[in-house]
mmCIF file of C-alpha atoms and ligand atoms in Angstrom:
data_model
loop_
_atom_site.group_PDB
_atom_site.id
_atom_site.type_symbol
_atom_site.label_atom_id
_atom_site.label_comp_id
_atom_site.label_asym_id
_atom_site.label_seq_id
_atom_site.Cartn_x
_atom_site.Cartn_y
_atom_site.Cartn_z
ATOM 1 C CA MET B 785 18.698 15.792 19.986
ATOM 2 C CA GLN B 786 18.160 12.104 20.748
ATOM 3 C CA GLN B 787 14.856 10.766 19.385
ATOM 4 C CA LYS B 788 12.448 9.763 22.171
ATOM 5 C CA LEU B 789 12.121 5.978 22.511
ATOM 6 C CA ILE B 790 8.501 5.365 21.489
ATOM 7 C CA THR B 791 7.055 1.958 20.688
ATOM 8 C CA ILE B 792 4.190 1.691 18.240
ATOM 9 C CA GLU B 793 1.847 0.698 21.076
ATOM 10 C CA ARG B 794 2.747 3.895 22.999
ATOM 11 C CA HIS B 795 2.385 5.941 19.793
ATOM 12 C CA ILE B 796 -1.072 4.524 19.059
ATOM 13 C CA ALA B 797 -2.164 5.180 22.657
ATOM 14 C CA GLU B 798 -0.888 8.782 22.480
ATOM 15 C CA GLN B 799 -2.655 9.344 19.138
ATOM 16 C CA GLN B 800 -5.821 7.890 20.598
ATOM 17 C CA GLN B 801 -5.796 10.457 23.419
ATOM 18 C CA GLN B 802 -6.492 13.065 20.728
ATOM 19 C CA PHE B 803 -9.843 11.369 20.081
ATOM 20 C CA PRO B 804 -11.801 11.679 23.381
ATOM 21 C CA GLN B 805 -14.568 9.501 22.000
ATOM 22 C CA ALA B 806 -12.112 6.759 21.031
ATOM 23 C CA THR B 807 -12.957 3.488 22.713
ATOM 24 C CA GLY B 808 -9.544 1.888 22.532
ATOM 25 C CA GLU B 809 -10.940 -0.621 20.048
ATOM 26 C CA PHE B 810 -8.909 0.905 17.248
ATOM 27 C CA SER B 811 -5.717 0.660 19.307
ATOM 28 C CA ARG B 812 -6.383 -3.004 19.943
ATOM 29 C CA ILE B 813 -6.825 -3.645 16.206
ATOM 30 C CA LEU B 814 -3.391 -2.159 15.536
ATOM 31 C CA ARG B 815 -1.891 -4.073 18.457
ATOM 32 C CA ASP B 816 -3.186 -7.366 17.019
ATOM 33 C CA LEU B 817 -2.016 -6.409 13.535
ATOM 34 C CA THR B 818 1.517 -5.554 14.652
ATOM 35 C CA LEU B 819 1.732 -9.000 16.284
ATOM 36 C CA ALA B 820 0.904 -10.552 12.896
ATOM 37 C CA LEU B 821 3.491 -8.367 11.161
ATOM 38 C CA ARG B 822 6.177 -9.388 13.652
ATOM 39 C CA ILE B 823 5.445 -13.058 12.945
ATOM 40 C CA ILE B 824 5.461 -12.514 9.171
ATOM 41 C CA ALA B 825 8.734 -10.574 9.406
ATOM 42 C CA ARG B 826 10.288 -13.432 11.369
ATOM 43 C CA ASP B 827 9.191 -16.024 8.780
ATOM 44 C CA VAL B 828 10.208 -13.857 5.820
ATOM 45 C CA ARG B 829 13.687 -13.501 7.300
ATOM 46 C CA ARG B 830 14.028 -17.256 7.852
ATOM 47 C CA ALA B 831 12.282 -18.352 4.644
ATOM 48 C CA GLY B 832 15.484 -19.531 3.013
ATOM 49 C CA LEU B 833 16.248 -21.742 6.009
ATOM 50 C CA THR B 834 12.878 -23.266 6.759
ATOM 51 C CA ASP B 835 11.755 -24.314 3.278
ATOM 52 C CA LEU B 836 9.135 -21.548 3.122
ATOM 53 C CA LEU B 837 10.366 -20.557 -0.285
ATOM 54 C CA GLY B 838 8.857 -21.951 -3.394
ATOM 55 C CA SER B 839 5.301 -22.506 -4.386
ATOM 56 C CA THR B 840 2.335 -24.335 -2.894
ATOM 57 C CA ARG B 841 1.390 -25.393 -6.408
ATOM 58 C CA VAL B 842 -1.952 -23.736 -5.629
ATOM 59 C CA VAL B 843 -3.302 -21.076 -7.987
ATOM 60 C CA ASN B 844 -5.201 -18.127 -6.419
ATOM 61 C CA VAL B 845 -8.271 -16.304 -7.742
ATOM 62 C CA HIS B 846 -6.065 -14.340 -10.117
ATOM 63 C CA GLY B 847 -4.504 -17.396 -11.711
ATOM 64 C CA GLU B 848 -1.225 -16.696 -9.891
ATOM 65 C CA GLU B 849 0.710 -19.442 -8.141
ATOM 66 C CA VAL B 850 0.411 -18.960 -4.363
ATOM 67 C CA ARG B 851 3.855 -18.894 -2.743
ATOM 68 C CA LYS B 852 4.205 -20.601 0.602
ATOM 69 C CA LEU B 853 4.940 -17.296 2.326
ATOM 70 C CA ASP B 854 1.794 -15.789 0.738
ATOM 71 C CA GLU B 855 -0.320 -18.493 2.308
ATOM 72 C CA LEU B 856 1.458 -18.254 5.650
ATOM 73 C CA ALA B 857 1.122 -14.460 5.795
ATOM 74 C CA HIS B 858 -2.584 -14.666 4.966
ATOM 75 C CA ASP B 859 -3.201 -17.256 7.690
ATOM 76 C CA VAL B 860 -1.156 -15.356 10.294
ATOM 77 C CA ILE B 861 -3.131 -12.160 9.703
ATOM 78 C CA PHE B 862 -6.467 -14.000 9.768
ATOM 79 C CA ARG B 863 -5.620 -15.812 13.023
ATOM 80 C CA ALA B 864 -4.330 -12.619 14.662
ATOM 81 C CA MET B 865 -7.385 -10.569 13.666
ATOM 82 C CA ASP B 866 -10.417 -12.891 13.628
ATOM 83 C CA HIS B 867 -11.063 -13.184 17.375
ATOM 84 C CA GLY B 868 -10.322 -9.650 18.679
ATOM 85 C CA GLY B 869 -13.969 -8.607 18.456
ATOM 86 C CA HIS B 870 -13.104 -5.456 16.484
ATOM 87 C CA LEU B 871 -13.804 -6.499 12.888
ATOM 88 C CA CYS B 872 -17.030 -7.475 11.155
ATOM 89 C CA VAL B 873 -15.478 -8.653 7.874
ATOM 90 C CA MET B 874 -12.124 -8.867 6.059
ATOM 91 C CA ALA B 875 -10.904 -9.194 2.471
ATOM 92 C CA SER B 876 -7.547 -10.362 1.175
ATOM 93 C CA GLU B 877 -5.728 -10.747 -2.138
ATOM 94 C CA GLU B 878 -5.495 -14.447 -1.289
ATOM 95 C CA ALA B 879 -9.266 -14.955 -0.807
ATOM 96 C CA GLU B 880 -11.838 -14.773 -3.602
ATOM 97 C CA GLY B 881 -14.728 -13.452 -1.519
ATOM 98 C CA LEU B 882 -15.488 -11.968 1.903
ATOM 99 C CA ILE B 883 -13.631 -13.347 4.917
ATOM 100 C CA HIS B 884 -16.189 -13.608 7.704
ATOM 101 C CA ILE B 885 -15.507 -13.551 11.432
ATOM 102 C CA PRO B 886 -16.128 -17.059 12.865
ATOM 103 C CA SER B 887 -19.602 -17.212 14.437
ATOM 104 C CA ASN B 888 -18.164 -18.084 17.859
ATOM 105 C CA TYR B 889 -16.337 -14.734 18.018
ATOM 106 C CA ARG B 890 -17.802 -11.272 18.706
ATOM 107 C CA ARG B 891 -17.926 -8.884 15.748
ATOM 108 C CA GLY B 892 -16.875 -5.215 15.876
ATOM 109 C CA LYS B 893 -17.478 -2.072 13.828
ATOM 110 C CA TYR B 894 -14.337 -2.115 11.680
ATOM 111 C CA VAL B 895 -13.425 -3.648 8.334
ATOM 112 C CA MET B 896 -9.922 -4.689 7.286
ATOM 113 C CA VAL B 897 -8.594 -5.376 3.772
ATOM 114 C CA PHE B 898 -5.052 -6.541 3.145
ATOM 115 C CA ASP B 899 -2.488 -7.891 0.736
ATOM 116 C CA PRO B 900 -0.678 -10.352 2.994
ATOM 117 C CA LEU B 901 2.496 -10.466 0.935
ATOM 118 C CA ASP B 902 3.031 -7.997 -1.902
ATOM 119 C CA GLY B 903 5.873 -8.810 -4.275
ATOM 120 C CA SER B 904 5.503 -12.591 -4.226
ATOM 121 C CA SER B 905 7.373 -12.985 -7.500
ATOM 122 C CA ASN B 906 10.458 -11.584 -5.734
ATOM 123 C CA ILE B 907 10.426 -13.965 -2.764
ATOM 124 C CA ASP B 908 12.801 -16.595 -4.156
ATOM 125 C CA ALA B 909 15.406 -13.959 -5.033
ATOM 126 C CA ASN B 910 15.384 -12.437 -1.523
ATOM 127 C CA ILE B 911 14.196 -9.095 -2.886
ATOM 128 C CA THR B 912 12.189 -6.709 -0.670
ATOM 129 C CA ILE B 913 8.531 -7.653 -0.178
ATOM 130 C CA GLY B 914 5.783 -6.233 2.025
ATOM 131 C CA THR B 915 2.350 -6.441 3.643
ATOM 132 C CA ILE B 916 -0.316 -3.806 2.894
ATOM 133 C CA PHE B 917 -3.464 -3.050 4.937
ATOM 134 C CA SER B 918 -6.418 -0.690 5.221
ATOM 135 C CA ILE B 919 -8.995 -0.250 7.961
ATOM 136 C CA TYR B 920 -12.492 1.258 7.505
ATOM 137 C CA ARG B 921 -15.507 1.685 9.765
ATOM 138 C CA ARG B 922 -18.461 -0.471 8.734
ATOM 139 C CA LEU B 923 -21.216 1.477 6.940
ATOM 140 C CA ASP B 924 -23.862 0.922 9.641
ATOM 141 C CA GLU B 925 -22.157 0.873 13.058
ATOM 142 C CA SER B 926 -25.423 0.053 14.802
ATOM 143 C CA LEU B 927 -25.325 -3.451 13.322
ATOM 144 C CA ASP B 928 -23.587 -6.465 14.853
ATOM 145 C CA THR B 929 -24.378 -8.693 11.877
ATOM 146 C CA PRO B 930 -21.654 -10.059 9.589
ATOM 147 C CA GLY B 931 -20.049 -7.377 7.438
ATOM 148 C CA THR B 932 -21.158 -7.112 3.820
ATOM 149 C CA LEU B 933 -19.612 -6.598 0.402
ATOM 150 C CA GLU B 934 -20.684 -2.938 0.596
ATOM 151 C CA ASP B 935 -18.622 -2.578 3.784
ATOM 152 C CA ILE B 936 -15.585 -3.717 1.769
ATOM 153 C CA LEU B 937 -16.321 -1.687 -1.392
ATOM 154 C CA GLN B 938 -15.710 1.731 0.183
ATOM 155 C CA PRO B 939 -13.749 4.506 -1.577
ATOM 156 C CA GLY B 940 -10.205 5.009 -0.338
ATOM 157 C CA TYR B 941 -10.822 8.430 1.204
ATOM 158 C CA LYS B 942 -12.899 6.674 3.890
ATOM 159 C CA GLN B 943 -9.921 4.740 5.272
ATOM 160 C CA VAL B 944 -9.491 5.378 9.017
ATOM 161 C CA CYS B 945 -6.074 3.746 8.920
ATOM 162 C CA ALA B 946 -3.744 2.635 6.136
ATOM 163 C CA GLY B 947 -0.247 1.295 6.113
ATOM 164 C CA TYR B 948 2.291 -1.281 5.132
ATOM 165 C CA ALA B 949 5.192 -3.295 6.462
ATOM 166 C CA VAL B 950 8.277 -3.437 4.237
ATOM 167 C CA TYR B 951 10.633 -6.380 4.768
ATOM 168 C CA GLY B 952 13.843 -4.833 3.441
ATOM 169 C CA SER B 953 17.306 -4.238 4.885
ATOM 170 C CA SER B 954 15.294 -3.629 8.038
ATOM 171 C CA THR B 955 11.623 -4.275 8.750
ATOM 172 C CA GLN B 956 9.672 -1.031 8.865
ATOM 173 C CA LEU B 957 6.017 -0.306 9.553
ATOM 174 C CA VAL B 958 4.537 2.795 7.934
ATOM 175 C CA TYR B 959 1.029 3.877 8.884
ATOM 176 C CA THR B 960 -1.349 6.808 9.053
ATOM 177 C CA THR B 961 -4.622 7.441 10.864
ATOM 178 C CA GLY B 962 -5.072 10.752 9.060
ATOM 179 C CA MET B 963 -2.636 12.674 11.256
ATOM 180 C CA GLY B 964 0.452 12.397 9.069
ATOM 181 C CA VAL B 965 2.667 9.425 8.289
ATOM 182 C CA ASP B 966 4.917 7.806 10.897
ATOM 183 C CA VAL B 967 7.574 5.143 10.281
ATOM 184 C CA PHE B 968 8.588 2.530 12.850
ATOM 185 C CA THR B 969 11.679 0.357 12.555
ATOM 186 C CA PHE B 970 11.613 -3.126 14.056
ATOM 187 C CA ASP B 971 14.326 -3.880 16.626
ATOM 188 C CA PRO B 972 14.536 -7.693 16.676
ATOM 189 C CA THR B 973 16.697 -7.646 19.820
ATOM 190 C CA ILE B 974 13.721 -6.368 21.824
ATOM 191 C CA GLY B 975 10.865 -7.396 19.509
ATOM 192 C CA GLU B 976 9.496 -3.858 19.264
ATOM 193 C CA PHE B 977 8.633 -1.430 16.472
ATOM 194 C CA LEU B 978 10.282 1.871 17.514
ATOM 195 C CA LEU B 979 9.360 5.277 16.056
ATOM 196 C CA SER B 980 12.272 6.121 13.759
ATOM 197 C CA HIS B 981 10.865 8.643 11.242
ATOM 198 C CA PRO B 982 7.996 10.727 12.662
ATOM 199 C CA GLN B 983 5.749 12.738 10.315
ATOM 200 C CA VAL B 984 7.441 11.833 7.030
ATOM 201 C CA ARG B 985 6.813 14.304 4.163
ATOM 202 C CA ILE B 986 7.348 13.412 0.502
ATOM 203 C CA PRO B 987 9.426 15.980 -1.471
ATOM 204 C CA PRO B 988 7.245 18.157 -3.791
ATOM 205 C CA HIS B 989 9.197 16.844 -6.777
ATOM 206 C CA GLY B 990 11.875 14.230 -7.281
ATOM 207 C CA SER B 991 14.391 12.943 -9.804
ATOM 208 C CA ILE B 992 13.414 9.262 -9.931
ATOM 209 C CA TYR B 993 10.750 7.549 -12.013
ATOM 210 C CA SER B 994 9.691 3.996 -11.287
ATOM 211 C CA VAL B 995 7.880 1.907 -13.901
ATOM 212 C CA ASN B 996 8.311 -1.373 -15.770
ATOM 213 C CA GLU B 997 9.552 0.224 -18.981
ATOM 214 C CA GLY B 998 9.483 -3.177 -20.680
ATOM 215 C CA SER B 999 5.846 -2.408 -21.494
ATOM 216 C CA PHE B 1000 6.716 0.903 -23.221
ATOM 217 C CA SER B 1001 5.488 -0.261 -26.634
ATOM 218 C CA LEU B 1002 2.051 -1.062 -25.159
ATOM 219 C CA TRP B 1003 1.523 2.359 -23.570
ATOM 220 C CA GLU B 1004 -0.602 5.183 -24.939
ATOM 221 C CA GLU B 1005 1.472 7.731 -26.867
ATOM 222 C CA ARG B 1006 1.123 10.547 -24.308
ATOM 223 C CA LEU B 1007 2.588 8.338 -21.561
ATOM 224 C CA GLN B 1008 5.460 7.437 -23.897
ATOM 225 C CA GLN B 1009 6.011 11.189 -24.420
ATOM 226 C CA TYR B 1010 6.076 11.733 -20.641
ATOM 227 C CA VAL B 1011 8.728 9.086 -20.016
ATOM 228 C CA GLU B 1012 10.813 10.303 -22.986
ATOM 229 C CA TYR B 1013 10.553 13.806 -21.456
ATOM 230 C CA LEU B 1014 11.851 12.505 -18.100
ATOM 231 C CA LYS B 1015 14.839 10.933 -19.884
ATOM 232 C CA THR B 1016 15.665 14.064 -21.918
ATOM 233 C CA PRO B 1017 18.364 16.301 -20.334
ATOM 234 C CA SER B 1018 17.128 19.772 -19.407
ATOM 235 C CA THR B 1019 19.139 22.984 -19.214
ATOM 236 C CA ASP B 1020 18.225 23.393 -15.516
ATOM 237 C CA GLY B 1021 19.738 19.977 -14.753
ATOM 238 C CA ARG B 1022 16.502 18.608 -13.273
ATOM 239 C CA ARG B 1023 16.326 16.004 -16.050
ATOM 240 C CA PRO B 1024 17.156 13.269 -16.902
ATOM 241 C CA TYR B 1025 15.499 11.422 -14.024
ATOM 242 C CA SER B 1026 16.925 8.094 -12.835
ATOM 243 C CA LEU B 1027 14.973 4.870 -13.255
ATOM 244 C CA ARG B 1028 14.544 2.685 -10.153
ATOM 245 C CA TYR B 1029 12.208 -0.330 -10.229
ATOM 246 C CA VAL B 1030 12.183 -3.133 -7.628
ATOM 247 C CA GLY B 1031 9.048 -4.841 -8.903
ATOM 248 C CA THR B 1032 7.463 -4.801 -5.430
ATOM 249 C CA ALA B 1033 4.971 -1.928 -5.164
ATOM 250 C CA VAL B 1034 5.564 -1.524 -1.416
ATOM 251 C CA ALA B 1035 9.324 -1.121 -1.972
ATOM 252 C CA ASP B 1036 8.973 1.244 -4.930
ATOM 253 C CA VAL B 1037 6.410 3.398 -3.099
ATOM 254 C CA HIS B 1038 8.482 3.370 0.122
ATOM 255 C CA ARG B 1039 11.518 4.699 -1.784
ATOM 256 C CA THR B 1040 9.297 7.296 -3.484
ATOM 257 C CA LEU B 1041 7.953 8.372 -0.068
ATOM 258 C CA PHE B 1042 11.481 9.129 1.151
ATOM 259 C CA TYR B 1043 13.249 10.285 -2.040
ATOM 260 C CA GLY B 1044 10.371 11.716 -4.082
ATOM 261 C CA GLY B 1045 9.649 11.207 -7.766
ATOM 262 C CA ILE B 1046 6.894 9.105 -9.315
ATOM 263 C CA PHE B 1047 5.861 5.438 -9.185
ATOM 264 C CA MET B 1048 3.689 4.217 -12.058
ATOM 265 C CA TYR B 1049 1.797 1.077 -12.887
ATOM 266 C CA PRO B 1050 -0.130 2.252 -15.973
ATOM 267 C CA GLY B 1051 -2.718 0.455 -18.031
ATOM 268 C CA ASN B 1052 -1.707 -0.642 -21.496
ATOM 269 C CA ARG B 1053 -3.223 -2.107 -24.658
ATOM 270 C CA LYS B 1054 -3.173 -5.620 -23.180
ATOM 271 C CA ASN B 1055 -4.305 -4.658 -19.651
ATOM 272 C CA PRO B 1056 -6.148 -1.300 -19.780
ATOM 273 C CA GLU B 1057 -6.676 -1.319 -15.977
ATOM 274 C CA GLY B 1058 -3.039 -2.157 -15.208
ATOM 275 C CA LYS B 1059 -2.122 -4.801 -12.629
ATOM 276 C CA LEU B 1060 -2.390 -3.331 -9.123
ATOM 277 C CA ARG B 1061 -5.529 -3.904 -7.065
ATOM 278 C CA LEU B 1062 -7.458 -0.831 -5.996
ATOM 279 C CA ILE B 1063 -8.799 -1.907 -2.623
ATOM 280 C CA TYR B 1064 -5.895 -3.630 -0.861
ATOM 281 C CA GLU B 1065 -2.838 -2.330 -2.746
ATOM 282 C CA VAL B 1066 -3.442 1.070 -4.378
ATOM 283 C CA ASN B 1067 -5.780 2.701 -1.835
ATOM 284 C CA PRO B 1068 -3.641 2.079 1.283
ATOM 285 C CA LEU B 1069 -0.449 3.146 -0.528
ATOM 286 C CA ALA B 1070 -2.275 6.180 -1.955
ATOM 287 C CA LYS B 1071 -3.524 7.154 1.508
ATOM 288 C CA ILE B 1072 0.054 7.069 2.850
ATOM 289 C CA VAL B 1073 1.465 9.080 -0.073
ATOM 290 C CA THR B 1074 -1.368 11.626 0.099
ATOM 291 C CA GLU B 1075 -1.067 12.014 3.885
ATOM 292 C CA ALA B 1076 2.668 12.677 3.372
ATOM 293 C CA GLY B 1077 1.878 15.562 0.977
ATOM 294 C CA GLY B 1078 2.049 13.648 -2.309
ATOM 295 C CA ARG B 1079 -0.621 12.677 -4.880
ATOM 296 C CA ALA B 1080 -2.076 9.437 -6.209
ATOM 297 C CA SER B 1081 -3.902 9.480 -9.541
ATOM 298 C CA ASN B 1082 -5.338 6.978 -12.007
ATOM 299 C CA GLY B 1083 -4.116 9.316 -14.737
ATOM 300 C CA CYS B 1084 -6.982 11.782 -14.586
ATOM 301 C CA CYS B 1085 -8.244 11.879 -10.985
ATOM 302 C CA ASP B 1086 -7.552 11.012 -7.360
ATOM 303 C CA VAL B 1087 -7.649 7.221 -6.899
ATOM 304 C CA LEU B 1088 -8.997 7.689 -3.361
ATOM 305 C CA ARG B 1089 -12.256 8.976 -4.870
ATOM 306 C CA ILE B 1090 -12.879 5.859 -7.010
ATOM 307 C CA GLU B 1091 -16.072 4.031 -5.986
ATOM 308 C CA PRO B 1092 -15.082 0.317 -6.055
ATOM 309 C CA THR B 1093 -17.359 -2.248 -7.711
ATOM 310 C CA ASP B 1094 -15.344 -5.423 -7.108
ATOM 311 C CA ILE B 1095 -13.016 -6.636 -4.320
ATOM 312 C CA HIS B 1096 -10.223 -7.465 -6.768
ATOM 313 C CA GLN B 1097 -10.649 -4.711 -9.318
ATOM 314 C CA ARG B 1098 -7.480 -3.189 -10.731
ATOM 315 C CA THR B 1099 -6.644 0.446 -11.518
ATOM 316 C CA PRO B 1100 -3.851 2.260 -13.318
ATOM 317 C CA VAL B 1101 -1.890 4.269 -10.735
ATOM 318 C CA PHE B 1102 0.596 7.143 -10.753
ATOM 319 C CA MET B 1103 1.687 8.207 -7.256
ATOM 320 C CA GLY B 1104 4.474 10.209 -5.632
ATOM 321 C CA SER B 1105 5.598 13.822 -5.476
ATOM 322 C CA SER B 1106 2.698 16.200 -6.074
ATOM 323 C CA GLU B 1107 4.445 18.197 -8.819
ATOM 324 C CA ASP B 1108 5.525 15.042 -10.672
ATOM 325 C CA VAL B 1109 2.036 13.505 -10.622
ATOM 326 C CA THR B 1110 0.484 16.806 -11.711
ATOM 327 C CA GLU B 1111 2.954 17.026 -14.637
ATOM 328 C CA LEU B 1112 2.128 13.413 -15.604
ATOM 329 C CA GLU B 1113 -1.584 14.255 -15.699
ATOM 330 C CA GLN B 1114 -0.779 17.297 -17.862
ATOM 331 C CA PHE B 1115 0.979 15.000 -20.350
ATOM 332 C CA LEU B 1116 -1.925 12.549 -20.405
ATOM 333 C CA ARG B 1117 -4.279 15.458 -21.235
ATOM 334 C CA GLY B 1118 -1.923 16.505 -24.043
ATOM 335 C CA GLU B 1119 -1.499 19.917 -22.421
ATOM 336 C CA HIS B 1120 2.195 19.960 -21.568
ATOM 337 C CA PRO B 1121 4.078 22.774 -23.396
ATOM 338 C CA THR B 1122 6.567 20.288 -24.857
ATOM 339 C CA GLN B 1123 3.651 18.345 -26.404
ATOM 340 C CA ARG B 1124 2.147 21.325 -28.134
ATOM 341 C CA ALA B 1125 5.540 21.791 -29.807
ATOM 342 C CA HIS B 1126 5.202 18.218 -31.175
ATOM 343 C CA GLU B 1127 1.459 18.095 -32.044
HETATM 344 P P1 P6P Y 1427 5.560 -6.311 -13.108
HETATM 345 C C1 P6P Y 1427 4.249 -7.813 -7.350
HETATM 346 O O1 P6P Y 1427 3.992 -9.064 -7.937
HETATM 347 C C2 P6P Y 1427 3.258 -6.803 -7.911
HETATM 348 O O2 P6P Y 1427 1.951 -7.199 -7.677
HETATM 349 C C3 P6P Y 1427 3.534 -5.423 -7.322
HETATM 350 O O3 P6P Y 1427 4.005 -5.452 -6.025
HETATM 351 C C4 P6P Y 1427 4.545 -4.844 -8.282
HETATM 352 O O4 P6P Y 1427 4.534 -3.432 -8.324
HETATM 353 C C5 P6P Y 1427 4.087 -5.437 -9.619
HETATM 354 O O5 P6P Y 1427 3.460 -6.678 -9.315
HETATM 355 C C6 P6P Y 1427 5.231 -5.666 -10.570
HETATM 356 O O6 P6P Y 1427 4.648 -6.124 -11.774
HETATM 357 O O7 P6P Y 1427 4.550 -6.522 -14.192
HETATM 358 O O8 P6P Y 1427 6.333 -5.020 -13.286
HETATM 359 O O9 P6P Y 1427 6.453 -7.479 -12.833
#
């Protein structure tokens, strides 16, 4: 049967009808955000032609060189979102502290955190990159004062919306408001995101693992045992798994969402907390994976329950098919049957 032609605006409006008390403010946030994503997608696709590649020679708060597209994406999102009257504060990978709404604009009751361009190191090689975002309600909705750090430092389970855009062979927008995960594919001939994969569900287990195995020697022994287990042929044919690693979290998680398996960015002896940022990378991706029936763990518990203490704090993360993440946690506890045989 032919899929109904539904734009993301129509989809948001239909979802909103299920919340009688909804004011339409939330729909307008997503409308403004999708405008920013369309602009970023356009510039990403032309980057090679309009000298947007390369670096600004500026170093961000993390000591990483800011790529021109990083800076552009950050500015586009800020300019699309700052005047809508829906947000009281924002935070971004590209900004050290809180991003306040200019005093000449009305503030709203929502908070938005985002990674404007995830995968920056891949830009010059034309490898898939993405934009990640989360939306929360402010802690005290009776206020119309500027949002605070506490409004930003909310645990991931409080997200009212989470999603990402992935600039790959096509541009797709994946988002959830807690009623499942829907995927929209951008049609540049009409400038619309059209619903292409409604209510995506992640397979309960997969046959792909995704990790930078170059750090193997720095991992704790039980994680080494888990990855060796994945690579060891099994009599039921479920193993060995295949290794797929793009090096852009959005791309690796997007593949995991559709094909199943497990994506990992673990801590190691040099970086015990790993590399990925909890608030604007891990939590939105974890919300998507969890809403699609998967799991997202820091190795021992659900990342969405972590109480953040810093805007840019990092966390180890293991996310994907529920059975794969559960088996990983079993290994890290030293309780997998194959480990008892060794120990
Ligand atoms: P590594 C991209 O720079 C990023 O922040 C994530 O998108 C990605 O998963 C990770 O870094 C890749 O890091 O150390 O494997 O190159």
